[in-house]
Amino acid sequence: MKDIGFNFETTYTNLPRQFYTELKVSPSSEPETVVINKVLGDSIGLNLSILTDEELATLFSGNHLPVGAKTFSQAYAGHQFGHFTMLGDGRAHLLGEHITPQNIRLDLQFKGSGRTPYSRGGDGKAALGPMLREYLISEAMHYLGIPTTRSLAVVKTGDSVVRESVLPGAILTRVASSHIRVGTFEFAIQQQNPEVIQVLLDYTLDRHFSEVKRQNKSLSLIQAVMERQADLIVHWMRVGFIHGVMNTDNMSLAGETIDYGPCAFMDAYDPKTVFSSIDHLGRYSYINQPKIAQWNLARFAETLLTLIDKDINKSVELAEEIVNKFPEVYQEKWLNMMCSKLGLFEAYESDMQIISDLLEWMVANNADYTNTFRSLSQLERPNNGVYQSETFQSWYRRWQDRLQKNSESIESSIELMKSRNPAVIPRNHKVEEALESATIGNLKPFEDLVSILKEPYTERAVLKAYKNPLKTGSADYKTFCGT
Ligand code: AMP
Ligand code: MG
C-alpha cells in the first residue's frame, strides 16, 4: 500500500506491562468503506485521497496495518454510575500515536475491532448505527468549537453483530489527544505499587501538561485537569449537550469529549433533561454535569494521595482544597459563557439575575434552548409565538438596557452572540433519520447532515429543514449506550 504519511510512535507501550495488552485486531470478512474523513486526514498529514476505496477499507478495518503501528488494548478501571469496576478496552485497539507534520501527537484507535482480554461478557464488536452516531456527533462537536476526539473513518466489516436484532458490524477509527482517563489512574492505584502511579503521572504531565508548574506534580496535575474539565463542561452547557454517561472511564485527562454513547442535545430548555435509557435517577442529567465533573475529579485526586505528601492527612487536605474549588472555578467560567451568549463582554455578579430569569422563563414556556439564544442574536426583537408574552418582552427590555452598558458597540455584541449561539445543532430527529437511512444503505441524509454541521454558526437558507425540534418535543426521546 502507498505511503500516505503515517508516522507512528508507541510511547504508551513504554509504560509498565499492566497498562496494556498487545494483541491482533480481529479480521473483517468483507470490509467496505462507509465514510472517510479526508478533511481530517489532510489536517493531520494523511493523504487518504491517493488510496482506492478498497485500500481504505482494508486499512480502516485493520486487515492491513500501517507501517509502524502496533495494536494493543488499554487497561483501565472506572466508576460506572458511582460503582467501581475494573474495565479496559473491551472492543478497541490502539494503533499507536501518529505524529502530525505540525508535531502533534495523536492516538489512533479502532473501535469495534474485536474481543480483548478486557471484553468481559461483550463480543468486542460495534454496530454500524452507533459508530456513525459517534462520527456525526464528534465531528459536530469539533465544528461547534468544543474539545473532542475526532472520527477519521467508519467501515463496515461485512460481519454481523447480534443485539436486539442482527445488525451490520462496523469499525470506527478514532483520533484523540490520548486515551488517558481518570479510570487509567484508578487502574494504576489498584496495582498497589507507588512506582506505577508515579510513572503514569509523569507520562500524563509530559504528554498533556508540559506547560504546568511542577512544585508538586500531583497537585499541579489535579489543578490543571480541573481547569480543563470545567472549560469542557461549560462548552457542553453552552450548546445544550448532554453526554449521558459521565463515568470516570469516560473522562479524558486531555479535556476532550470522549465516548459518544447515549449523548444528545437538549431541545426545550429543561435543566433536568436526561435521554439515556439507563439513567433512571438522572445522575447524568444536563444540570448535574458540573457536579459529576467535580465528583469525578475527586476520584482522580484520590488516586494521587500517596504522591502528594508523605503525611496522608496532609495529602487529603491539599487535594480537597483544590477539588472544593471546582464549583467556584466552574461558576466563573459559566457566568462568562452565559454573558457571552447574551452579548455581554464583561460579566458582573448582577448579570446572574438576568440570566436566571431568562432560563426560568424558558423552562416555564418550553422554549427551545438553541433557537431562543439564536433569535436573540438577531437585531430584531423576537415577538412571535411564546415570545409575545409580556414576561418575555419585559425581560427583553431589561436585557437591552444592560446591553447599553457594554463598553463595545451593539454590532460587536451581535457578532459575539452569533459566535457563541449555534444556528444549528444535531437535532435528535435528524440524527435518527440519518442513522436509520444509513443502516439500510442510503447515506445521503447522513452525509448532508455531516456537511450542514460543519458550519453551525452561519445562518443560511438550507438550515430551515435542520433547525427545529420535532413539534411533539423530545420528552420521549431515548438513547442507548452504543454497543
Ligand atoms: P462505554 O460505555 O462505551 O464507555 O463502555 C464501557 C466498557 O464496556 C468499556 O470497557 C468498553 O470497552 C466495554 N464494552 C462496550 N461495548 C462492548 C462490547 N461490545 N464488547 C466488549 N466490551 C464492550
Ligand atoms: Mg467508555
Coordinates of C-alpha atoms and ligand atoms in Angstrom, one line a residue:
M1 CA 0.0 0.0 0.0
K2 CA 1.2 3.5 -0.8
D3 CA 2.8 5.7 1.9
I4 CA 0.1 8.2 2.9
G5 CA 2.0 9.8 5.7
F6 CA 1.6 7.7 8.8
N7 CA 4.3 8.5 11.3
F8 CA 3.8 6.2 14.3
E9 CA 5.4 6.1 17.7
T10 CA 4.1 4.0 20.6
T11 CA 5.3 5.7 23.8
Y12 CA 2.2 4.2 25.7
T13 CA 3.8 0.8 25.5
N14 CA 6.8 2.1 27.4
L15 CA 4.5 2.2 30.5
P16 CA 4.6 -0.8 32.8
R17 CA 3.2 -4.0 31.3
Q18 CA -0.1 -3.9 33.3
F19 CA -1.3 -0.8 31.4
Y20 CA -1.9 -2.6 28.1
T21 CA -2.1 -5.9 26.2
E22 CA -0.6 -6.2 22.7
L23 CA -2.9 -8.2 20.5
K24 CA -4.2 -8.5 17.0
V25 CA -7.3 -6.9 15.6
S26 CA -10.0 -9.5 14.6
P27 CA -10.0 -9.8 10.8
S28 CA -13.0 -8.4 9.0
S29 CA -14.5 -10.7 6.4
E30 CA -15.5 -8.1 3.8
P31 CA -14.6 -4.6 4.7
E32 CA -16.3 -1.8 2.9
T33 CA -15.9 2.0 3.4
V34 CA -18.9 3.9 4.7
V35 CA -17.5 7.3 5.5
I36 CA -13.9 8.6 5.2
N37 CA -12.9 11.9 6.7
K38 CA -10.4 13.2 4.1
V39 CA -10.5 16.7 5.6
L40 CA -9.4 15.5 8.9
G41 CA -6.9 13.2 7.2
D42 CA -5.4 16.2 5.4
S43 CA -5.2 18.2 8.6
I44 CA -3.2 15.5 10.3
G45 CA -0.8 14.8 7.4
L46 CA -2.6 11.8 5.9
N47 CA -3.2 11.8 2.2
L48 CA -6.2 9.5 2.1
S49 CA -7.1 10.6 -1.4
I50 CA -4.4 8.5 -3.1
L51 CA -5.9 5.2 -1.8
T52 CA -8.6 3.3 -3.6
D53 CA -11.8 2.6 -1.8
E54 CA -10.8 -1.0 -1.4
E55 CA -7.4 0.0 0.1
L56 CA -9.2 2.4 2.5
A57 CA -11.5 -0.4 3.6
T58 CA -8.6 -2.8 4.2
L59 CA -6.7 -0.1 6.1
F60 CA -9.6 1.1 8.4
S61 CA -10.8 -2.4 9.2
G62 CA -7.3 -3.3 10.5
N63 CA -6.9 -6.0 7.9
H64 CA -3.8 -4.3 6.7
L65 CA -1.9 -2.3 9.3
P66 CA 0.1 0.8 8.5
V67 CA 3.9 0.6 8.9
G68 CA 4.9 1.4 12.5
A69 CA 1.6 0.6 14.0
K70 CA 1.4 -1.8 16.9
T71 CA -2.0 -2.9 18.0
F72 CA -2.8 -3.0 21.7
S73 CA -5.7 -2.5 24.1
Q74 CA -5.5 -0.4 27.2
A75 CA -6.3 -1.4 30.7
Y76 CA -8.3 1.0 32.9
A77 CA -10.9 1.0 35.7
G78 CA -13.8 3.3 36.4
H79 CA -16.7 4.3 38.5
Q80 CA -19.8 3.4 36.5
F81 CA -22.9 5.2 37.8
G82 CA -20.9 5.6 41.1
H83 CA -19.7 2.0 41.3
F84 CA -16.1 1.0 41.0
T85 CA -15.2 -1.7 38.3
M86 CA -12.1 -2.9 36.6
L87 CA -12.5 -2.3 32.9
G88 CA -10.3 -1.8 29.8
D89 CA -10.8 -1.6 26.1
G90 CA -13.3 -4.3 25.5
R91 CA -13.7 -3.6 21.9
A92 CA -10.9 -1.3 20.9
H93 CA -7.3 -1.4 19.7
L94 CA -4.9 1.4 19.7
L95 CA -2.5 1.6 16.7
G96 CA -0.2 3.9 18.5
E97 CA 0.5 7.6 18.3
H98 CA 0.6 9.3 14.9
I99 CA 2.9 12.4 14.9
T100 CA 1.5 15.0 12.6
P101 CA 3.6 17.3 10.4
Q102 CA 2.9 20.0 13.0
N103 CA 4.5 17.7 15.6
I104 CA 1.2 16.9 17.3
R105 CA 0.9 13.5 18.9
L106 CA -2.5 11.8 18.3
D107 CA -3.8 8.4 19.3
L108 CA -5.3 6.4 16.5
Q109 CA -7.8 3.8 17.7
F110 CA -10.1 1.3 16.2
K111 CA -13.4 0.9 18.0
G112 CA -15.4 -2.3 17.3
S113 CA -12.4 -4.3 16.3
G114 CA -12.9 -7.5 18.3
R115 CA -12.6 -9.1 21.6
T116 CA -9.8 -8.3 24.0
P117 CA -8.8 -9.6 27.5
Y118 CA -10.9 -6.8 28.9
S119 CA -14.1 -7.7 27.0
R120 CA -15.8 -9.4 29.9
G121 CA -19.2 -10.6 28.5
G122 CA -19.1 -8.5 25.4
D123 CA -18.5 -9.6 21.8
G124 CA -15.9 -6.9 21.1
K125 CA -17.9 -5.6 18.2
A126 CA -19.8 -2.5 17.3
A127 CA -22.9 -2.0 15.1
L128 CA -22.9 0.5 12.2
G129 CA -25.5 2.8 13.7
P130 CA -23.7 3.7 16.9
M131 CA -20.4 4.1 15.1
L132 CA -21.9 6.5 12.6
R133 CA -23.5 8.3 15.6
E134 CA -20.1 8.8 17.2
Y135 CA -18.8 10.0 13.8
L136 CA -21.6 12.5 13.4
I137 CA -21.7 13.9 16.9
S138 CA -18.0 14.1 17.5
E139 CA -17.5 16.0 14.2
A140 CA -20.4 18.3 15.1
M141 CA -18.8 19.0 18.4
H142 CA -15.5 19.8 16.7
Y143 CA -17.1 22.3 14.4
L144 CA -19.0 23.8 17.4
G145 CA -15.6 24.6 18.8
I146 CA -15.7 22.0 21.6
P147 CA -12.6 19.9 22.5
T148 CA -13.4 16.4 21.3
T149 CA -12.0 13.2 19.9
R150 CA -12.4 13.1 16.2
S151 CA -13.6 10.5 13.7
L152 CA -11.4 9.5 10.7
A153 CA -13.4 6.7 9.2
V154 CA -16.2 4.2 9.5
V155 CA -16.1 0.9 7.7
K156 CA -18.5 -2.0 7.6
T157 CA -16.8 -5.2 8.5
G158 CA -19.0 -7.5 6.4
D159 CA -19.8 -9.4 9.6
S160 CA -23.0 -9.2 11.6
V161 CA -23.4 -8.3 15.2
V162 CA -26.2 -9.6 17.3
R163 CA -28.0 -7.1 19.5
E164 CA -31.8 -7.0 19.9
S165 CA -31.7 -7.7 16.2
V166 CA -28.9 -8.7 13.7
L167 CA -27.1 -5.6 12.6
P168 CA -24.2 -4.8 10.3
G169 CA -20.9 -4.7 12.2
A170 CA -18.6 -1.6 11.8
I171 CA -15.3 -0.2 13.0
L172 CA -14.7 3.5 13.8
T173 CA -11.2 5.0 13.6
R174 CA -11.0 7.5 16.4
V175 CA -8.4 10.2 16.7
A176 CA -7.7 11.5 20.2
S177 CA -5.1 13.6 22.0
S178 CA -4.8 10.5 24.1
H179 CA -7.0 7.9 25.8
I180 CA -5.7 8.5 29.3
R181 CA -8.8 8.6 31.5
V182 CA -9.5 9.2 35.2
G183 CA -10.1 5.5 35.0
T184 CA -6.5 4.9 33.9
F185 CA -5.3 6.4 37.2
E186 CA -7.9 4.4 39.1
F187 CA -6.5 1.3 37.5
A188 CA -2.9 2.3 38.3
I189 CA -3.7 2.8 42.0
Q190 CA -5.2 -0.7 42.2
Q191 CA -1.7 -2.1 41.4
Q192 CA -0.7 -1.2 44.9
N193 CA 2.7 0.0 43.7
P194 CA 3.7 3.6 44.1
E195 CA 6.0 3.4 41.1
V196 CA 3.2 2.5 38.8
I197 CA 1.2 5.6 39.6
Q198 CA 4.3 7.8 39.5
V199 CA 5.2 6.6 36.0
L200 CA 1.6 7.3 34.8
L201 CA 1.7 10.8 36.5
D202 CA 4.9 11.7 34.7
Y203 CA 3.7 10.3 31.4
T204 CA 0.5 12.3 31.6
L205 CA 2.2 15.5 32.6
D206 CA 4.7 15.2 29.7
R207 CA 2.1 14.4 27.2
H208 CA -0.6 16.9 28.1
F209 CA 0.6 19.5 30.6
S210 CA 4.1 20.4 29.7
E211 CA 3.3 24.0 30.5
V212 CA 2.2 23.5 34.1
K213 CA 4.4 24.5 37.0
R214 CA 5.5 21.5 38.9
Q215 CA 6.5 22.3 42.5
N216 CA 4.2 19.4 43.5
K217 CA 3.5 17.3 40.4
S218 CA 0.3 15.7 41.7
L219 CA -1.3 18.9 42.9
S220 CA -0.4 20.7 39.7
L221 CA -2.0 17.9 37.7
I222 CA -5.2 18.0 39.7
Q223 CA -5.4 21.7 39.3
A224 CA -4.8 21.6 35.5
V225 CA -7.3 18.7 35.0
M226 CA -9.9 20.7 37.0
E227 CA -9.4 23.8 34.7
R228 CA -9.8 21.7 31.5
Q229 CA -12.8 19.8 32.8
A230 CA -14.5 23.0 33.9
D231 CA -13.9 24.5 30.5
L232 CA -15.2 21.4 28.8
I233 CA -18.4 21.2 30.8
V234 CA -19.0 25.0 30.2
H235 CA -18.9 24.3 26.5
W236 CA -21.4 21.4 26.9
M237 CA -23.7 23.7 28.8
R238 CA -23.4 26.4 26.2
V239 CA -24.8 24.2 23.4
G240 CA -27.1 22.0 25.5
F241 CA -25.0 18.9 25.1
I242 CA -25.8 16.0 27.5
H243 CA -23.0 13.4 27.5
G244 CA -25.2 10.8 29.1
V245 CA -22.6 8.5 30.7
M246 CA -20.0 10.6 32.6
N247 CA -18.5 7.6 34.2
T248 CA -14.8 8.1 35.3
D249 CA -13.6 5.9 32.5
N250 CA -15.2 8.3 30.0
M251 CA -13.4 11.3 31.4
S252 CA -10.3 12.1 29.3
L253 CA -7.5 13.9 31.1
A254 CA -6.7 15.8 27.9
G255 CA -10.1 17.5 28.5
E256 CA -11.7 16.2 25.3
T257 CA -15.3 14.9 25.0
I258 CA -14.9 11.2 24.6
D259 CA -17.2 8.1 24.1
Y260 CA -20.3 9.2 22.3
G261 CA -22.8 6.6 23.5
P262 CA -26.2 7.9 24.7
C263 CA -25.3 11.6 24.3
A264 CA -27.8 14.0 22.8
F265 CA -28.7 17.7 22.5
M266 CA -31.4 19.3 24.5
D267 CA -34.3 20.9 22.6
A268 CA -36.7 22.8 25.0
Y269 CA -34.7 24.1 28.0
D270 CA -35.2 21.9 31.0
P271 CA -32.2 21.5 33.3
K272 CA -33.4 18.0 34.4
T273 CA -33.2 16.7 30.8
V274 CA -31.9 13.1 30.5
F275 CA -32.0 11.0 27.4
S276 CA -30.1 7.8 28.3
S277 CA -32.4 4.9 28.7
I278 CA -30.4 3.5 31.7
D279 CA -30.1 6.8 33.6
H280 CA -33.2 6.3 35.7
L281 CA -32.2 8.6 38.5
G282 CA -30.9 11.4 36.3
R283 CA -27.4 11.2 37.6
Y284 CA -26.0 12.4 34.3
S285 CA -28.8 15.0 33.5
Y286 CA -27.9 18.3 31.9
I287 CA -27.8 20.3 35.1
N288 CA -25.8 17.6 37.0
Q289 CA -22.9 17.6 34.6
P290 CA -20.7 20.1 36.5
K291 CA -21.4 18.3 39.8
I292 CA -20.5 15.0 38.3
A293 CA -17.3 16.5 36.8
Q294 CA -16.4 17.5 40.4
W295 CA -17.2 14.1 41.7
N296 CA -15.0 12.5 39.0
L297 CA -12.2 15.0 39.8
A298 CA -12.4 13.8 43.5
R299 CA -12.0 10.2 42.3
F300 CA -9.0 11.3 40.3
A301 CA -7.4 13.2 43.2
E302 CA -7.8 10.2 45.4
T303 CA -5.5 8.2 43.1
L304 CA -2.7 10.7 43.7
L305 CA -2.9 10.9 47.5
T306 CA 0.2 8.7 48.1
L307 CA 2.3 11.0 45.9
I308 CA 1.2 14.4 47.2
D309 CA 2.8 14.3 50.7
K310 CA 4.3 11.7 53.0
D311 CA 1.6 12.5 55.5
I312 CA -1.6 11.2 54.1
N313 CA -3.7 13.6 56.1
K314 CA -1.8 16.5 54.7
S315 CA -2.4 15.0 51.2
V316 CA -6.1 14.7 51.7
E317 CA -6.2 18.3 52.9
L318 CA -4.3 19.6 50.0
A319 CA -6.2 17.6 47.4
E320 CA -9.6 18.6 48.9
E321 CA -8.6 22.2 48.8
I322 CA -8.3 22.0 45.0
V323 CA -11.3 19.8 44.4
N324 CA -13.5 22.0 46.6
K325 CA -12.6 25.0 44.4
F326 CA -14.3 23.4 41.4
P327 CA -17.8 25.0 41.9
E328 CA -16.3 28.4 42.2
V329 CA -13.9 27.9 39.2
Y330 CA -16.8 26.5 37.2
Q331 CA -19.3 29.2 38.2
E332 CA -17.0 31.9 37.0
K333 CA -16.4 30.3 33.6
W334 CA -20.1 29.5 33.3
L335 CA -21.1 33.1 34.0
N336 CA -18.7 34.4 31.4
M337 CA -20.0 31.9 28.9
M338 CA -23.7 32.8 29.6
C339 CA -22.9 36.5 29.4
S340 CA -21.2 36.0 26.0
K341 CA -24.4 34.2 24.8
L342 CA -26.2 37.4 25.7
G343 CA -23.7 39.6 24.0
L344 CA -22.2 40.9 27.3
F345 CA -18.5 41.5 27.1
E346 CA -17.9 41.8 30.8
A347 CA -19.6 39.6 33.3
Y348 CA -20.9 41.0 36.6
E349 CA -22.4 39.2 39.5
S350 CA -25.6 41.1 38.9
D351 CA -25.9 39.6 35.4
M352 CA -26.8 36.3 37.2
Q353 CA -30.3 37.6 37.7
I354 CA -30.9 38.5 34.0
I355 CA -29.6 35.1 33.0
S356 CA -31.6 33.1 35.5
D357 CA -34.8 35.0 34.7
L358 CA -34.4 34.1 31.1
L359 CA -33.7 30.4 31.9
E360 CA -36.7 30.3 34.2
W361 CA -38.9 31.8 31.6
M362 CA -37.6 29.2 29.1
V363 CA -38.5 26.3 31.4
A364 CA -42.0 27.7 32.0
N365 CA -42.6 28.2 28.3
N366 CA -41.0 25.2 26.9
A367 CA -38.7 27.4 24.9
D368 CA -36.1 25.8 22.6
Y369 CA -32.6 26.4 24.1
T370 CA -30.7 26.8 20.8
N371 CA -33.3 28.7 18.9
T372 CA -34.1 31.1 21.7
F373 CA -30.5 32.2 22.1
R374 CA -30.0 32.3 18.3
S375 CA -33.0 34.5 17.8
L376 CA -31.7 36.9 20.5
S377 CA -28.6 37.2 18.3
Q378 CA -30.6 38.9 15.5
L379 CA -31.1 42.6 15.5
E380 CA -34.9 42.3 15.7
R381 CA -36.8 41.5 18.8
P382 CA -38.5 38.1 18.6
N383 CA -42.2 38.6 19.0
N384 CA -43.9 35.6 17.6
G385 CA -45.3 32.6 19.5
V386 CA -44.2 32.3 23.1
Y387 CA -42.0 35.4 22.7
Q388 CA -45.1 37.6 22.6
S389 CA -45.7 37.2 26.3
E390 CA -45.3 40.3 28.5
T391 CA -42.9 38.4 30.7
F392 CA -40.5 37.8 27.8
Q393 CA -40.9 41.3 26.4
S394 CA -40.2 42.9 29.8
W395 CA -37.1 40.7 30.2
Y396 CA -36.1 41.7 26.7
R397 CA -36.2 45.4 27.6
R398 CA -34.1 44.8 30.8
W399 CA -31.6 42.9 28.7
Q400 CA -31.5 45.8 26.1
D401 CA -30.8 48.2 28.9
R402 CA -28.0 46.0 30.2
L403 CA -26.5 45.8 26.7
Q404 CA -26.4 49.6 26.6
K405 CA -23.9 49.5 29.4
N406 CA -21.4 47.4 27.3
S407 CA -18.2 49.2 26.5
E408 CA -18.4 47.7 23.0
S409 CA -20.9 48.5 20.2
I410 CA -24.2 46.7 19.7
E411 CA -22.8 45.3 16.4
S412 CA -19.9 43.7 18.3
S413 CA -22.4 42.2 20.8
I414 CA -24.3 40.7 17.9
E415 CA -21.1 39.2 16.5
L416 CA -20.2 37.8 19.8
M417 CA -23.6 36.2 20.2
K418 CA -23.5 34.7 16.7
S419 CA -20.2 33.1 17.5
R420 CA -21.5 31.5 20.8
N421 CA -25.1 30.6 19.9
P422 CA -25.2 28.0 17.1
A423 CA -27.8 28.4 14.4
V424 CA -28.0 24.6 14.1
I425 CA -27.2 21.6 16.3
P426 CA -27.6 17.9 15.6
R427 CA -31.3 17.7 16.3
N428 CA -32.3 14.3 17.7
H429 CA -34.9 13.5 15.0
K430 CA -32.4 14.5 12.2
V431 CA -29.7 12.3 13.8
E432 CA -32.1 9.3 14.0
E433 CA -33.4 9.9 10.5
A434 CA -29.8 10.0 9.1
L435 CA -28.7 6.8 11.0
E436 CA -31.8 4.8 10.1
S437 CA -31.4 5.6 6.5
A438 CA -27.6 4.9 6.5
T439 CA -28.2 1.5 8.1
I440 CA -30.4 0.5 5.2
G441 CA -27.8 1.7 2.7
N442 CA -28.9 5.3 1.9
L443 CA -26.1 7.5 3.1
K444 CA -27.4 10.8 1.6
P445 CA -29.2 12.1 4.7
F446 CA -26.1 11.3 6.9
E447 CA -23.7 13.0 4.5
D448 CA -26.0 16.0 4.2
L449 CA -26.3 16.3 8.0
V450 CA -22.5 16.0 8.5
S451 CA -22.0 18.7 5.9
I452 CA -24.6 21.1 7.4
L453 CA -23.0 20.7 10.9
K454 CA -19.6 21.8 9.6
E455 CA -20.8 25.4 9.7
P456 CA -23.0 25.6 12.8
Y457 CA -22.7 29.4 13.4
T458 CA -23.6 30.6 9.9
E459 CA -27.2 31.3 9.1
R460 CA -28.3 30.2 5.6
A461 CA -31.5 29.2 3.8
V462 CA -30.7 25.5 3.7
L463 CA -30.7 25.3 7.6
K464 CA -34.5 25.7 7.6
A465 CA -35.0 21.9 7.5
Y466 CA -32.5 21.3 10.2
K467 CA -33.2 24.0 12.8
N468 CA -36.3 22.9 14.5
P469 CA -37.1 20.1 17.0
L470 CA -40.0 17.8 16.4
K471 CA -43.3 19.5 17.1
T472 CA -44.0 16.8 19.7
G473 CA -40.8 17.7 21.5
S474 CA -38.1 15.3 22.8
A475 CA -39.6 14.3 26.1
D476 CA -39.9 10.7 24.9
Y477 CA -36.6 10.5 23.1
K478 CA -34.4 7.7 24.5
T479 CA -30.8 7.0 23.7
F480 CA -28.8 3.8 24.4
C481 CA -25.2 3.0 25.3
G482 CA -23.6 2.4 21.9
T483 CA -22.6 -1.2 21.9
Ligands
AMP1 P1 -18.6 2.5 27.3 O1 -20.0 2.6 27.9 O2 -18.6 2.5 25.7 O3 -17.8 3.6 27.8 O4 -18.0 1.1 27.6 C1 -17.8 0.7 28.9 C2 -17.0 -0.6 29.0 O5 -17.6 -1.6 28.3 C3 -15.6 -0.4 28.3 O6 -14.7 -1.2 29.0 C4 -15.9 -1.0 26.9 O7 -14.7 -1.4 26.3 C5 -16.8 -2.2 27.2 N1 -17.6 -2.5 26.1 C6 -18.6 -1.8 25.5 N2 -19.1 -2.5 24.4 C7 -18.5 -3.7 24.4 C8 -18.6 -4.8 23.5 N3 -19.5 -4.9 22.5 N4 -17.8 -5.9 23.8 C9 -16.9 -5.8 24.8 N5 -16.7 -4.8 25.6 C10 -17.5 -3.7 25.4
MG2 MG -16.0 4.2 27.6

